[in-house]
Short mmCIF file of C-alpha atoms and ligand atoms in Angstrom, two decimals:
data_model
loop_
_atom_site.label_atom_id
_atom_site.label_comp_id
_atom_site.label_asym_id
_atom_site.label_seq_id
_atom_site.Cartn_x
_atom_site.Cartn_y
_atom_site.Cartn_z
CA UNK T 15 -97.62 -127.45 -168.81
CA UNK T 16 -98.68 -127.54 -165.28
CA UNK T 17 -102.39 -129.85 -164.64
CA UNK T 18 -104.02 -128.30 -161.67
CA UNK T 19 -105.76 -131.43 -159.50
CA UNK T 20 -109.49 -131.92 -159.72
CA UNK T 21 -110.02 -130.00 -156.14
CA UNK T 22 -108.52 -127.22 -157.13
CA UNK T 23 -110.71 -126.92 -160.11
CA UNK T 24 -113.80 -127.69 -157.91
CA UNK T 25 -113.26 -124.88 -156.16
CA UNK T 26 -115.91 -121.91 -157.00
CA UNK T 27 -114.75 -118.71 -157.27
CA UNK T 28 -114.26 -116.95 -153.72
CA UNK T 29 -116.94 -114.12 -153.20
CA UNK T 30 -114.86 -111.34 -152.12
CA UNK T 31 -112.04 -112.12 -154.84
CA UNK T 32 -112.52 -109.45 -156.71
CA UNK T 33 -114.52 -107.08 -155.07
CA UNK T 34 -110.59 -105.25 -154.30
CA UNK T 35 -109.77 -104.64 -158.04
CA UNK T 36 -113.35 -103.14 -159.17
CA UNK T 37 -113.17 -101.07 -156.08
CA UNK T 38 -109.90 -99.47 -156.89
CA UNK T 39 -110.80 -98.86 -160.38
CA UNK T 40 -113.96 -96.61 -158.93
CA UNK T 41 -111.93 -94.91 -156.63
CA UNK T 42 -109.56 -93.23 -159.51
CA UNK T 43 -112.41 -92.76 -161.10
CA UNK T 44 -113.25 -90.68 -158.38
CA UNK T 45 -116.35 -92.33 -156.89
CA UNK T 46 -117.45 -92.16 -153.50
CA UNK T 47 -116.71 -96.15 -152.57
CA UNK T 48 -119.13 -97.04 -149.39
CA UNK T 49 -117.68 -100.73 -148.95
CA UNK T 50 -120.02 -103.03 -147.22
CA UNK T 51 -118.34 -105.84 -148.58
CA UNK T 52 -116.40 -108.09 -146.07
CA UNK T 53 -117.03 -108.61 -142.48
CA UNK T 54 -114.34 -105.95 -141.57
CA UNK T 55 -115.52 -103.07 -139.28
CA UNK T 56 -113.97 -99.81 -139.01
CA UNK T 57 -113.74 -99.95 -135.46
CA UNK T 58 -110.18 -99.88 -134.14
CA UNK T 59 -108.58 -102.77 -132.35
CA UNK T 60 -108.53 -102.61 -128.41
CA UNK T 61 -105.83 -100.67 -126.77
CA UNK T 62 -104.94 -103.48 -124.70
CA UNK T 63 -104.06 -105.74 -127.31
CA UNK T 64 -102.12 -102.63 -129.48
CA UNK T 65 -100.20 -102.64 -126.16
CA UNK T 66 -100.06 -106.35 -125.48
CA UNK T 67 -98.33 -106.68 -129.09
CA UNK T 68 -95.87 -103.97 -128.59
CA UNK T 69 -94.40 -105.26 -125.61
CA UNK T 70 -94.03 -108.30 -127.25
CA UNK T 71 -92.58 -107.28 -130.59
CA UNK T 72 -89.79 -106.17 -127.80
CA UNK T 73 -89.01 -109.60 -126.64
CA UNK T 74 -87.57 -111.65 -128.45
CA UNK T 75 -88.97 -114.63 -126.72
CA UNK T 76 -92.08 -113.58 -128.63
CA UNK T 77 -90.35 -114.12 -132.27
CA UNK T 78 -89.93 -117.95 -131.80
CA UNK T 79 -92.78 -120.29 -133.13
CA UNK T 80 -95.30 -121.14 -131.75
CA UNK T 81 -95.82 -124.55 -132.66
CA UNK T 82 -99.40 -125.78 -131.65
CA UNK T 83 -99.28 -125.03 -127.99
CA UNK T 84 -98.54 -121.58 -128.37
CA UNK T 85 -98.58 -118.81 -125.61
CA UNK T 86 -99.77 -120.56 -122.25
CA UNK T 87 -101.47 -116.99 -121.43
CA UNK T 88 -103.88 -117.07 -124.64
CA UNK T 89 -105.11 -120.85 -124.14
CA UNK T 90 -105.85 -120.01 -120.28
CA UNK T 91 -106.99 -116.83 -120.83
CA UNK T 92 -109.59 -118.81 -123.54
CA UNK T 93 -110.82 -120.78 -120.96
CA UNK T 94 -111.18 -118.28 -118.08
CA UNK T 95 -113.32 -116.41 -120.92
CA UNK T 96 -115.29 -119.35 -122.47
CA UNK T 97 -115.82 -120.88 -118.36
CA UNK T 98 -117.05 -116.71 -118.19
CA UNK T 99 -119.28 -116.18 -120.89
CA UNK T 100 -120.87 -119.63 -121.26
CA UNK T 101 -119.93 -121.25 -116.97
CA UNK T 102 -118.16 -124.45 -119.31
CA UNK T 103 -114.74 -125.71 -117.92
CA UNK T 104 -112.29 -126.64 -120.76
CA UNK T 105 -108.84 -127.77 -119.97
CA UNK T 106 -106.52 -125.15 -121.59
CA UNK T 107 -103.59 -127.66 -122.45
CA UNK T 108 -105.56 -130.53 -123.66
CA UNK T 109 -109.09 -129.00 -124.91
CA UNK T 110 -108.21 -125.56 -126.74
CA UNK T 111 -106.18 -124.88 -129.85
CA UNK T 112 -105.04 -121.22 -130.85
CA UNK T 113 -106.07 -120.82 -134.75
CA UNK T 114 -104.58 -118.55 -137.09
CA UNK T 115 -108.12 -117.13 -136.94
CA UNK T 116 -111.07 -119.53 -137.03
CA UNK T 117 -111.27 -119.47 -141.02
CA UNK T 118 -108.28 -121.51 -140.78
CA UNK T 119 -109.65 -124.01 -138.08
CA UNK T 120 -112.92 -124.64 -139.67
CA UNK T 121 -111.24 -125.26 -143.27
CA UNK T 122 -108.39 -127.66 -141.89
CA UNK T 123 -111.00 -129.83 -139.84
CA UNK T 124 -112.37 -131.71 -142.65
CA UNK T 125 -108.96 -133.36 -143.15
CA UNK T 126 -109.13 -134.92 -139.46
CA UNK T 127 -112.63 -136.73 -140.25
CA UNK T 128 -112.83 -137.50 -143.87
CA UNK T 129 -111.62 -140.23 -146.30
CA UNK T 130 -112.51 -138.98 -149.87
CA UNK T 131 -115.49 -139.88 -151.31
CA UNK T 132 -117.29 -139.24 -147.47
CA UNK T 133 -119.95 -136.77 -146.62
CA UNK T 134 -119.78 -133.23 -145.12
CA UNK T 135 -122.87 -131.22 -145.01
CA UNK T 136 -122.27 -127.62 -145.67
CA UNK T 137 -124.61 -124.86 -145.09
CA UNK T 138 -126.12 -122.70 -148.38
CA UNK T 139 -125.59 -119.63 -148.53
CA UNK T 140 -122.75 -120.10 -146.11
CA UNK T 141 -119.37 -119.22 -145.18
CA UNK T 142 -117.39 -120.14 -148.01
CA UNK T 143 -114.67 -121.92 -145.76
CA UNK T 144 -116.84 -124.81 -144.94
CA UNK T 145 -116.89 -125.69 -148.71
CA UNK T 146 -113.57 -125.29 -150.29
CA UNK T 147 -112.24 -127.09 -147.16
CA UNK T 148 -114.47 -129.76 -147.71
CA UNK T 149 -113.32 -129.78 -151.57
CA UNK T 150 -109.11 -129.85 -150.59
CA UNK T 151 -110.01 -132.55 -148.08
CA UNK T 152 -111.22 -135.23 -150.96
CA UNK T 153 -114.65 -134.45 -149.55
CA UNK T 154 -117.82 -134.74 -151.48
CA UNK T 155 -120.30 -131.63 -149.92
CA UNK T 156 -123.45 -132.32 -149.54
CA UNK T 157 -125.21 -128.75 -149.87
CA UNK T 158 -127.98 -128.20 -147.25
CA UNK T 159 -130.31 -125.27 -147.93
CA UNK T 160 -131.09 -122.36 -145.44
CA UNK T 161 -134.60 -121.78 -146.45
CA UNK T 162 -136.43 -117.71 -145.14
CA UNK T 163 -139.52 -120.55 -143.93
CA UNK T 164 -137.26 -122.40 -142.22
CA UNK T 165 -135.60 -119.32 -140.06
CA UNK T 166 -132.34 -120.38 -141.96
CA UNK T 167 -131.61 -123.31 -139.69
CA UNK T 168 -129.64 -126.36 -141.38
CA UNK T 169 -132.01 -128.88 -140.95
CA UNK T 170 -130.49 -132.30 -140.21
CA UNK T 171 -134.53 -133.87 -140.54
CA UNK T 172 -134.38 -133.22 -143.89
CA UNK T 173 -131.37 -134.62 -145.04
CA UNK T 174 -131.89 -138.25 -146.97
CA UNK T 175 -130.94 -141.05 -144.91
CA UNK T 176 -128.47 -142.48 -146.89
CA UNK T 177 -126.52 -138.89 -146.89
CA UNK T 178 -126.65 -138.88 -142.83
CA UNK T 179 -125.10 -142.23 -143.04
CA UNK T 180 -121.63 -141.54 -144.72
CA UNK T 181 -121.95 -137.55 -143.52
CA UNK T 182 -118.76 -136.92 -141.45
CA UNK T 183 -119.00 -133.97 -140.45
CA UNK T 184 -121.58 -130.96 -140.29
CA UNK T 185 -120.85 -127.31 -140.11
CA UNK T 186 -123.30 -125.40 -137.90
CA UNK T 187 -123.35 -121.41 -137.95
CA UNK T 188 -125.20 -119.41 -135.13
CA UNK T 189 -125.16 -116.16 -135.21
CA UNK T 190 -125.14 -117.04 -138.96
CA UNK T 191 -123.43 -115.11 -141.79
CA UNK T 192 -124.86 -114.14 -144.44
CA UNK T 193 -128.47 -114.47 -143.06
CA UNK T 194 -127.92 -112.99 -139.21
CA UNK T 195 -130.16 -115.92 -138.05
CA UNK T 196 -129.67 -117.51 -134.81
CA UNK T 197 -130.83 -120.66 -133.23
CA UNK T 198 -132.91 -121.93 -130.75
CA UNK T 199 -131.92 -124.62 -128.02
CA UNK T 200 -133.92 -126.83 -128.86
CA UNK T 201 -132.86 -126.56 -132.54
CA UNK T 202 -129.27 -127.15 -131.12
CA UNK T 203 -130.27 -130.43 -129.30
CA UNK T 204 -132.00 -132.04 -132.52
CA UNK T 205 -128.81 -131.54 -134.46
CA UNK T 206 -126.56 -132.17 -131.41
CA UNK T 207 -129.10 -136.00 -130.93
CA UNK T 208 -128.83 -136.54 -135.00
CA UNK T 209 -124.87 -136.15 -135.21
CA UNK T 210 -124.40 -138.23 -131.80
CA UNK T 211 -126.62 -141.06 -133.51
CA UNK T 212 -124.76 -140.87 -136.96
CA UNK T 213 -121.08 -140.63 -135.14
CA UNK T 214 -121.37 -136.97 -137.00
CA UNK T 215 -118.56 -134.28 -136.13
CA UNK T 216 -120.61 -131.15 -135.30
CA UNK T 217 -118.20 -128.25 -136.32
CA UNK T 218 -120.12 -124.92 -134.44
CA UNK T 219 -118.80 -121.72 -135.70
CA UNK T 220 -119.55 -119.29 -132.71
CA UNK T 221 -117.46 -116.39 -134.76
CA UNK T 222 -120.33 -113.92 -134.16
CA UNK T 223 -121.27 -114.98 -130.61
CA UNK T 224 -121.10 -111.70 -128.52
CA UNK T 225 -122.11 -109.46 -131.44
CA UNK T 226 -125.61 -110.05 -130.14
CA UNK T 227 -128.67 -107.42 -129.60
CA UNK T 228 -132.06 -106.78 -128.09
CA UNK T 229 -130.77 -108.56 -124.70
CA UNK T 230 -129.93 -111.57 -126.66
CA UNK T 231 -127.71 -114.15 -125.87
CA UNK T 232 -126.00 -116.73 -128.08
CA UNK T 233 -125.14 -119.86 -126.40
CA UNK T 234 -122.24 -122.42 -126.99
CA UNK T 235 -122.90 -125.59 -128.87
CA UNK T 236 -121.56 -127.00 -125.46
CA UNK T 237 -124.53 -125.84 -123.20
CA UNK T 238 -127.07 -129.11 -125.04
CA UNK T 239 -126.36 -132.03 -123.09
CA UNK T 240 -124.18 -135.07 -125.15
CA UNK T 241 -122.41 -132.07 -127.27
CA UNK T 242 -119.21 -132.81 -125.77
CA UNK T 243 -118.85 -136.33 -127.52
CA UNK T 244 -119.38 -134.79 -130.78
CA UNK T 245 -118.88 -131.50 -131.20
CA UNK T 246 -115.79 -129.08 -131.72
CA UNK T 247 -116.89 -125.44 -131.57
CA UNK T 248 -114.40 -122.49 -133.12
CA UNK T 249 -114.03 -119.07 -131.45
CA UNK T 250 -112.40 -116.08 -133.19
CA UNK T 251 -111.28 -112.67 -132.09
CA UNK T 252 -111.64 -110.92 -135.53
CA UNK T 253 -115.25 -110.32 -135.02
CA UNK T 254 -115.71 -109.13 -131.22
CA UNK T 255 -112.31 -107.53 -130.59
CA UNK T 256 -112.32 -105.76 -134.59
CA UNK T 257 -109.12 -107.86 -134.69
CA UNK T 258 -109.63 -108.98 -138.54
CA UNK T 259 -106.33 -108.74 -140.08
CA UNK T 260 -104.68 -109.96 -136.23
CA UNK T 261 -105.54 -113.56 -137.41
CA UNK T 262 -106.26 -115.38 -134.16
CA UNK T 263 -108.98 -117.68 -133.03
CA UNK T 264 -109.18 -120.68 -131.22
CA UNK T 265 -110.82 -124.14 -130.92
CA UNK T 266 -112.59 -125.55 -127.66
CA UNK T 267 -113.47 -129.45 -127.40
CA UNK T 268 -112.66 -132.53 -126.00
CA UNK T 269 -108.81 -134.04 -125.90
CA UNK T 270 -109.33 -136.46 -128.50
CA UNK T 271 -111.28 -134.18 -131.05
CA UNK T 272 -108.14 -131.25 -130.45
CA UNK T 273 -105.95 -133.61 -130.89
CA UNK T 274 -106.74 -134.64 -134.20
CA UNK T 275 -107.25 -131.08 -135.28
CA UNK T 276 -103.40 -130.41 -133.62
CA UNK T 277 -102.48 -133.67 -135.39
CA UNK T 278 -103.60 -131.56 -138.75
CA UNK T 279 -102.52 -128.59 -138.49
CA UNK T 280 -98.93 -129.72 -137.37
CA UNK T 281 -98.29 -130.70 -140.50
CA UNK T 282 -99.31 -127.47 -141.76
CA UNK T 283 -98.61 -124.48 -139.77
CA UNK T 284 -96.80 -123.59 -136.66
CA UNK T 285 -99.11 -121.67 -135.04
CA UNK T 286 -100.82 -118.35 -134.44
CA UNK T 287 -97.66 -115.37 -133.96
CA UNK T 288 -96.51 -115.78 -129.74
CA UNK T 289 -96.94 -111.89 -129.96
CA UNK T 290 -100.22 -111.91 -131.39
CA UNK T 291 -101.45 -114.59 -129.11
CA UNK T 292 -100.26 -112.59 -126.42
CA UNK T 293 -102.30 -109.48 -127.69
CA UNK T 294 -105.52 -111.28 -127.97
CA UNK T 295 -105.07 -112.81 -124.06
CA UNK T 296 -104.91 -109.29 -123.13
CA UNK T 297 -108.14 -108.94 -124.86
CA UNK T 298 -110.26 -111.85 -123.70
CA UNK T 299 -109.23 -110.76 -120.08
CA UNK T 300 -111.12 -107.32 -120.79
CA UNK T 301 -113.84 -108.94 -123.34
CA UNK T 302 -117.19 -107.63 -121.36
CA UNK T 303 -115.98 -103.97 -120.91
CA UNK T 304 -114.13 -104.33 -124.87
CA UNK T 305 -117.55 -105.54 -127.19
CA UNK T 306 -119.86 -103.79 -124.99
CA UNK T 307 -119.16 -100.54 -126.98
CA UNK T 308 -118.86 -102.54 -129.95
CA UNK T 309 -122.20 -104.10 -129.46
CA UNK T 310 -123.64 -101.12 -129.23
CA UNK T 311 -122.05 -99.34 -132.05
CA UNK T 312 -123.47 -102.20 -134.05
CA UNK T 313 -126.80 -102.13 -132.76
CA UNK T 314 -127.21 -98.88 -133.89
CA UNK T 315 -126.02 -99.43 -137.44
CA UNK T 316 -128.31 -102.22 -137.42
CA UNK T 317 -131.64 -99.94 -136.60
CA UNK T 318 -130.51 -97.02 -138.89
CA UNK T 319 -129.74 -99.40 -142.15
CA UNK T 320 -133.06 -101.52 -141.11
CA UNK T 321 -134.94 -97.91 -140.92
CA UNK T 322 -133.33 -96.81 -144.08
CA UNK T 323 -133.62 -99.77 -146.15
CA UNK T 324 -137.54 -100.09 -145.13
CA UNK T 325 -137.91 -96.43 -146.46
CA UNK T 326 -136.05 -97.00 -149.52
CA UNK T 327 -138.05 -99.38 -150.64
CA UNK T 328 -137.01 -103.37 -148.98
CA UNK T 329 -139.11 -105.37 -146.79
CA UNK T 330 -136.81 -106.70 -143.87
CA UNK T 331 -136.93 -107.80 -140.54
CA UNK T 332 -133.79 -106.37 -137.52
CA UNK T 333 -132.18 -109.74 -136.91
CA UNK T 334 -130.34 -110.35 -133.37
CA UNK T 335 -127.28 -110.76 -133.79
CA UNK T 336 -124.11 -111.12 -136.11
CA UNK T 337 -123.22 -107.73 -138.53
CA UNK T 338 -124.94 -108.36 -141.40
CA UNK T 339 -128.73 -107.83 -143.47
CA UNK T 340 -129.82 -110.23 -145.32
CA UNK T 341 -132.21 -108.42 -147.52
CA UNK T 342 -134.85 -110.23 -150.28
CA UNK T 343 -134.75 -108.94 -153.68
CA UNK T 344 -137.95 -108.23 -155.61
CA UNK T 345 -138.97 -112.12 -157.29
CA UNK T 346 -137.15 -112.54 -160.54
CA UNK T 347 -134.24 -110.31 -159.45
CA UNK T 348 -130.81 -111.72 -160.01
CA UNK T 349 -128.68 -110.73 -157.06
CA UNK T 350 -125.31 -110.80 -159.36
CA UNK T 351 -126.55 -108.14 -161.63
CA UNK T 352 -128.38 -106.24 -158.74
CA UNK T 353 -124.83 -105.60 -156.93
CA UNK T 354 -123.00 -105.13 -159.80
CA UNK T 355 -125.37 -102.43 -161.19
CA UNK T 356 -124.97 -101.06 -157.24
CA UNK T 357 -121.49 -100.97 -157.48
CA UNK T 358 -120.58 -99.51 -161.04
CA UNK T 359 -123.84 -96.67 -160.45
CA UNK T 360 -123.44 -96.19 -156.56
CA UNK T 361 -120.09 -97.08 -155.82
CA UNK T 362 -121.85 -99.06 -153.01
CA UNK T 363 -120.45 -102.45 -152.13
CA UNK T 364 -122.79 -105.18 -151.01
CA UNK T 365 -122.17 -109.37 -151.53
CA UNK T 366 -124.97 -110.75 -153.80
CA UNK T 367 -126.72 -114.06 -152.58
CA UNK T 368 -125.69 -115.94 -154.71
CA UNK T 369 -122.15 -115.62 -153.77
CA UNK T 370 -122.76 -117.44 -150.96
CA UNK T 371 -123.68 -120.51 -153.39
CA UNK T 372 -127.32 -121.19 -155.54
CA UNK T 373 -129.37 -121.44 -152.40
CA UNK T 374 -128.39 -117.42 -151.27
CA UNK T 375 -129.86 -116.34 -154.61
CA UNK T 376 -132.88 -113.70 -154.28
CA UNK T 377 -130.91 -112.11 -151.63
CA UNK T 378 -127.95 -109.59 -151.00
CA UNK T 379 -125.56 -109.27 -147.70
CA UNK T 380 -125.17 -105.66 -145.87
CA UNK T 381 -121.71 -105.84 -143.50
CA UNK T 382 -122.66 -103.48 -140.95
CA UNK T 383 -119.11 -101.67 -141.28
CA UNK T 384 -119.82 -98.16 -141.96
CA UNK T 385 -121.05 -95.64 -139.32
CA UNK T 386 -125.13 -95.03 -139.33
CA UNK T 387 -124.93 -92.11 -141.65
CA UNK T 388 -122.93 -93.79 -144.48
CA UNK T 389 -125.40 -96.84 -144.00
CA UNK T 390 -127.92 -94.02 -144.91
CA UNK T 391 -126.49 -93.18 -147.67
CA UNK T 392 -125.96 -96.47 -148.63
CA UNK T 393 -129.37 -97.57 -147.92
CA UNK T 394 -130.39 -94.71 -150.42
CA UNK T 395 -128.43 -95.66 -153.13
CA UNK T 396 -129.40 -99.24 -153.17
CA UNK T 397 -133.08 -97.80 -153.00
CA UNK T 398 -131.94 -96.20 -156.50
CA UNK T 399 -130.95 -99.62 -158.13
CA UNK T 400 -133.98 -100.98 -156.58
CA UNK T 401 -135.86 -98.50 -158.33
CA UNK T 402 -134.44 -99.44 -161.49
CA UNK T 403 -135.39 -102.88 -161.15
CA UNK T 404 -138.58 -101.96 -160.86
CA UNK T 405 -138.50 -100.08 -163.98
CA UNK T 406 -137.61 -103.24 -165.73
CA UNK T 407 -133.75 -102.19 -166.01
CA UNK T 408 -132.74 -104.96 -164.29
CA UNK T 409 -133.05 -108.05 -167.07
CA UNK T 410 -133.41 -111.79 -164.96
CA UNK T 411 -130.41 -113.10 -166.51
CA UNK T 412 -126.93 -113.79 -165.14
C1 LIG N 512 -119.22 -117.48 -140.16
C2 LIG N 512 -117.79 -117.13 -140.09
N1 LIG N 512 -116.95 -117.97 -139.52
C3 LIG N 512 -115.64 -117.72 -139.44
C4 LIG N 512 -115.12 -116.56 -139.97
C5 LIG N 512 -113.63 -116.37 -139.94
O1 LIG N 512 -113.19 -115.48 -139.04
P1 LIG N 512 -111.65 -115.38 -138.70
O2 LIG N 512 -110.90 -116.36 -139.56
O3 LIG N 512 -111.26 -113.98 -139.00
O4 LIG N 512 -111.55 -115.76 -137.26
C6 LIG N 512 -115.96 -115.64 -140.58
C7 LIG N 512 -115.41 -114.42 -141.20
O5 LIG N 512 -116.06 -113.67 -141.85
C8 LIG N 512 -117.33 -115.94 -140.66
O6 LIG N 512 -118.19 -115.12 -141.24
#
């Protein structure tokens, strides 16, 4: 028999692992399936990049690996965008790395910092990446809450001492997902001052960083003063560009920090597809005039669901950015048994907090994927299992 290693048994299960199988099971059963599962929207991808790609899938040039340089087109047209959107200068030979989206960046960059038994501090509820590549890396995780009082910033402050002191790396998310929070500057130069005086790598996951709204801007980790020296931040297409399934992201730091991530991922992969890389420069050449619409689409999602949900019954505020509601469950509620119930009555999909590890429970996650009028329906429905909570249908088990 076959002894699977303690890190693979650490692992907890993956939140959207079987949201797939229930769904189809509803759908021959004839249900009306609103999925606001995953991060996926149901916008197309641009026409540029549809274009880019089919050009290339003509060349053969295009079929060869990669390797970790990739397509000289997507790392410079990285930089023009990141010198665009955020006036920083990165080199694009020596300080950006194409990803095979920025999932697989952010979990291979624990193996370029940690020796087992060492510290990384992952954000709870958080993306789930952070985690289980902290787990295959022989890390040990040290869970950091994202408390409502605290407006969902990881807190470095309140990390003990003696964690901060064998901590190698911290994962920072703003725009975050699941809670749609985002973070202040000055926020962003405590943690940058903490992991420069602990010799902490500050991973920034900027995934959600032009799906902003009210005139909001998210910044790069790169904007505070003494980030450079520490930080590596991770870009991704998926998000902006509705380039999900595309996989292609990249990562922007200083030589030495890419380098060790190249170093990594060497040994593991041989890069993003030429052709893809060669859609998504097509794309970051256009970006403004591509997310603008998207932005907006999203926007508006976000104020119908936010009217909606208010009406049906949930107290919630219209965060700023990312694609997602975080919405509070009645005390006592268990958010496990809150979606479930949502999706076998409703055939509604929605992530319960405490997928996102202990810390999300008393919530549930909203993807903003659906046009407004299915988020209205949505909204409804949920107001219907919310109603049966408060009926005292909804036992505080599980
Ligand atoms: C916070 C965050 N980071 C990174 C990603 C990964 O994006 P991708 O690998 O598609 O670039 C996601 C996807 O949902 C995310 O929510």
């Amino acid at each position: 028999m076959i002894e699977f290693s303690q890190r693979l048994r650490a692992l907890p299960g993956y939140p959207l692992a079987e949201i797939p199988t229930i769904k189809r099971r509803l759908i021959e059963a004839g249900m009306d399936v609103i999925d606001l599962g995953a991060g996926d929207n149901d916008t197309p991808p641009p026409g540029v990049a549809v274009a880019a790609m089919t050009d290339a899938l003509r060349d053969p040039a295009y079929s060869k690996y990669g390797f970790q340089q990739g397509l000289p087109a997507f790392r410079q047209a990285a930089s023009r965008w990141v010198e665009r959107r955020f006036g920083l200068r990165f080199d694009p030979t020596t300080e950006m790395l194409p990803l095979i989206g920025s999932k697989e960046g952010l979990s291979h960059v624990p193996f370029a910092v940690v020796n087992p038994g060492d510290a990384t501090i992952v954000p709870e509820p958080g993306y789930q990446a952070y985690l289980g590549g902290s787990i295959l890396a022989g890390a040990d995780p040290y869970i950091a809450p994202l408390r409502p009082e605290n407006g969902f910033l990881l807190d470095l402050e309140q990390v003990p001492d003696a964690v901060l002191r064998r901590a190698k790396l911290v994962f920072v998310n703003y725009p975050n997902n699941p809670t749609a929070a985002v973070a202040t500057p000055e926020y962003l130069q405590r943690t940058v001052a903490i992991c420069r005086r602990h010799g902490i790598l500050l991973a920034y996951d900027n995934a959600y960083c032009d799906l902003t709204f009210d005139g909001y801007r998210a910044p790069s980790i790169f904007e505070i003063p003494g980030a450079r020296d520490i930080a590596l931040e991770f870009f991704s297409l998926s998000k902006s560009f509705s380039m999900t399934g595309w996989r292609i992201g990249f990562a922007v730091g200083r030589l030495e920090l890419v380098t060790a991530l190249t170093r990594v991922k060497s040994y593991v992969d041989t890069g993003p597809f030429l052709a893809v890389q060669k859609a998504g420069a097509a794309a970051l050449d256009q970006a403004e005039a591509l997310v603008a619409p998207i932005r907006a689409e999203l926007e508006r999602r976000r104020d119908a669901a936010v009217a909606a949900l208010r009406e049906a019954g949930f107290a919630l505020e219209a965060p700023k950015a990312a694609m997602y509601l975080w919405v509070a469950l009645p005390a006592g509620v268990p958010s496990a048994a809150f979606a479930k119930r949502t999706l076998e009555e409703t055939g509604t999909v929605v992530l319960p907090g405490s997928a996102f590890g202990l810390a999300g429970e008393g919530f549930f996650r909203i993807a903003l994927t659906v046009g407004a009028d299915r988020l209205r329906t949505a909204s409804a429905r949920l107001g219907q299992t919310l109603a049966a909570t408060g009926r005292g249908e909804l036992a505080p088990t599980t």
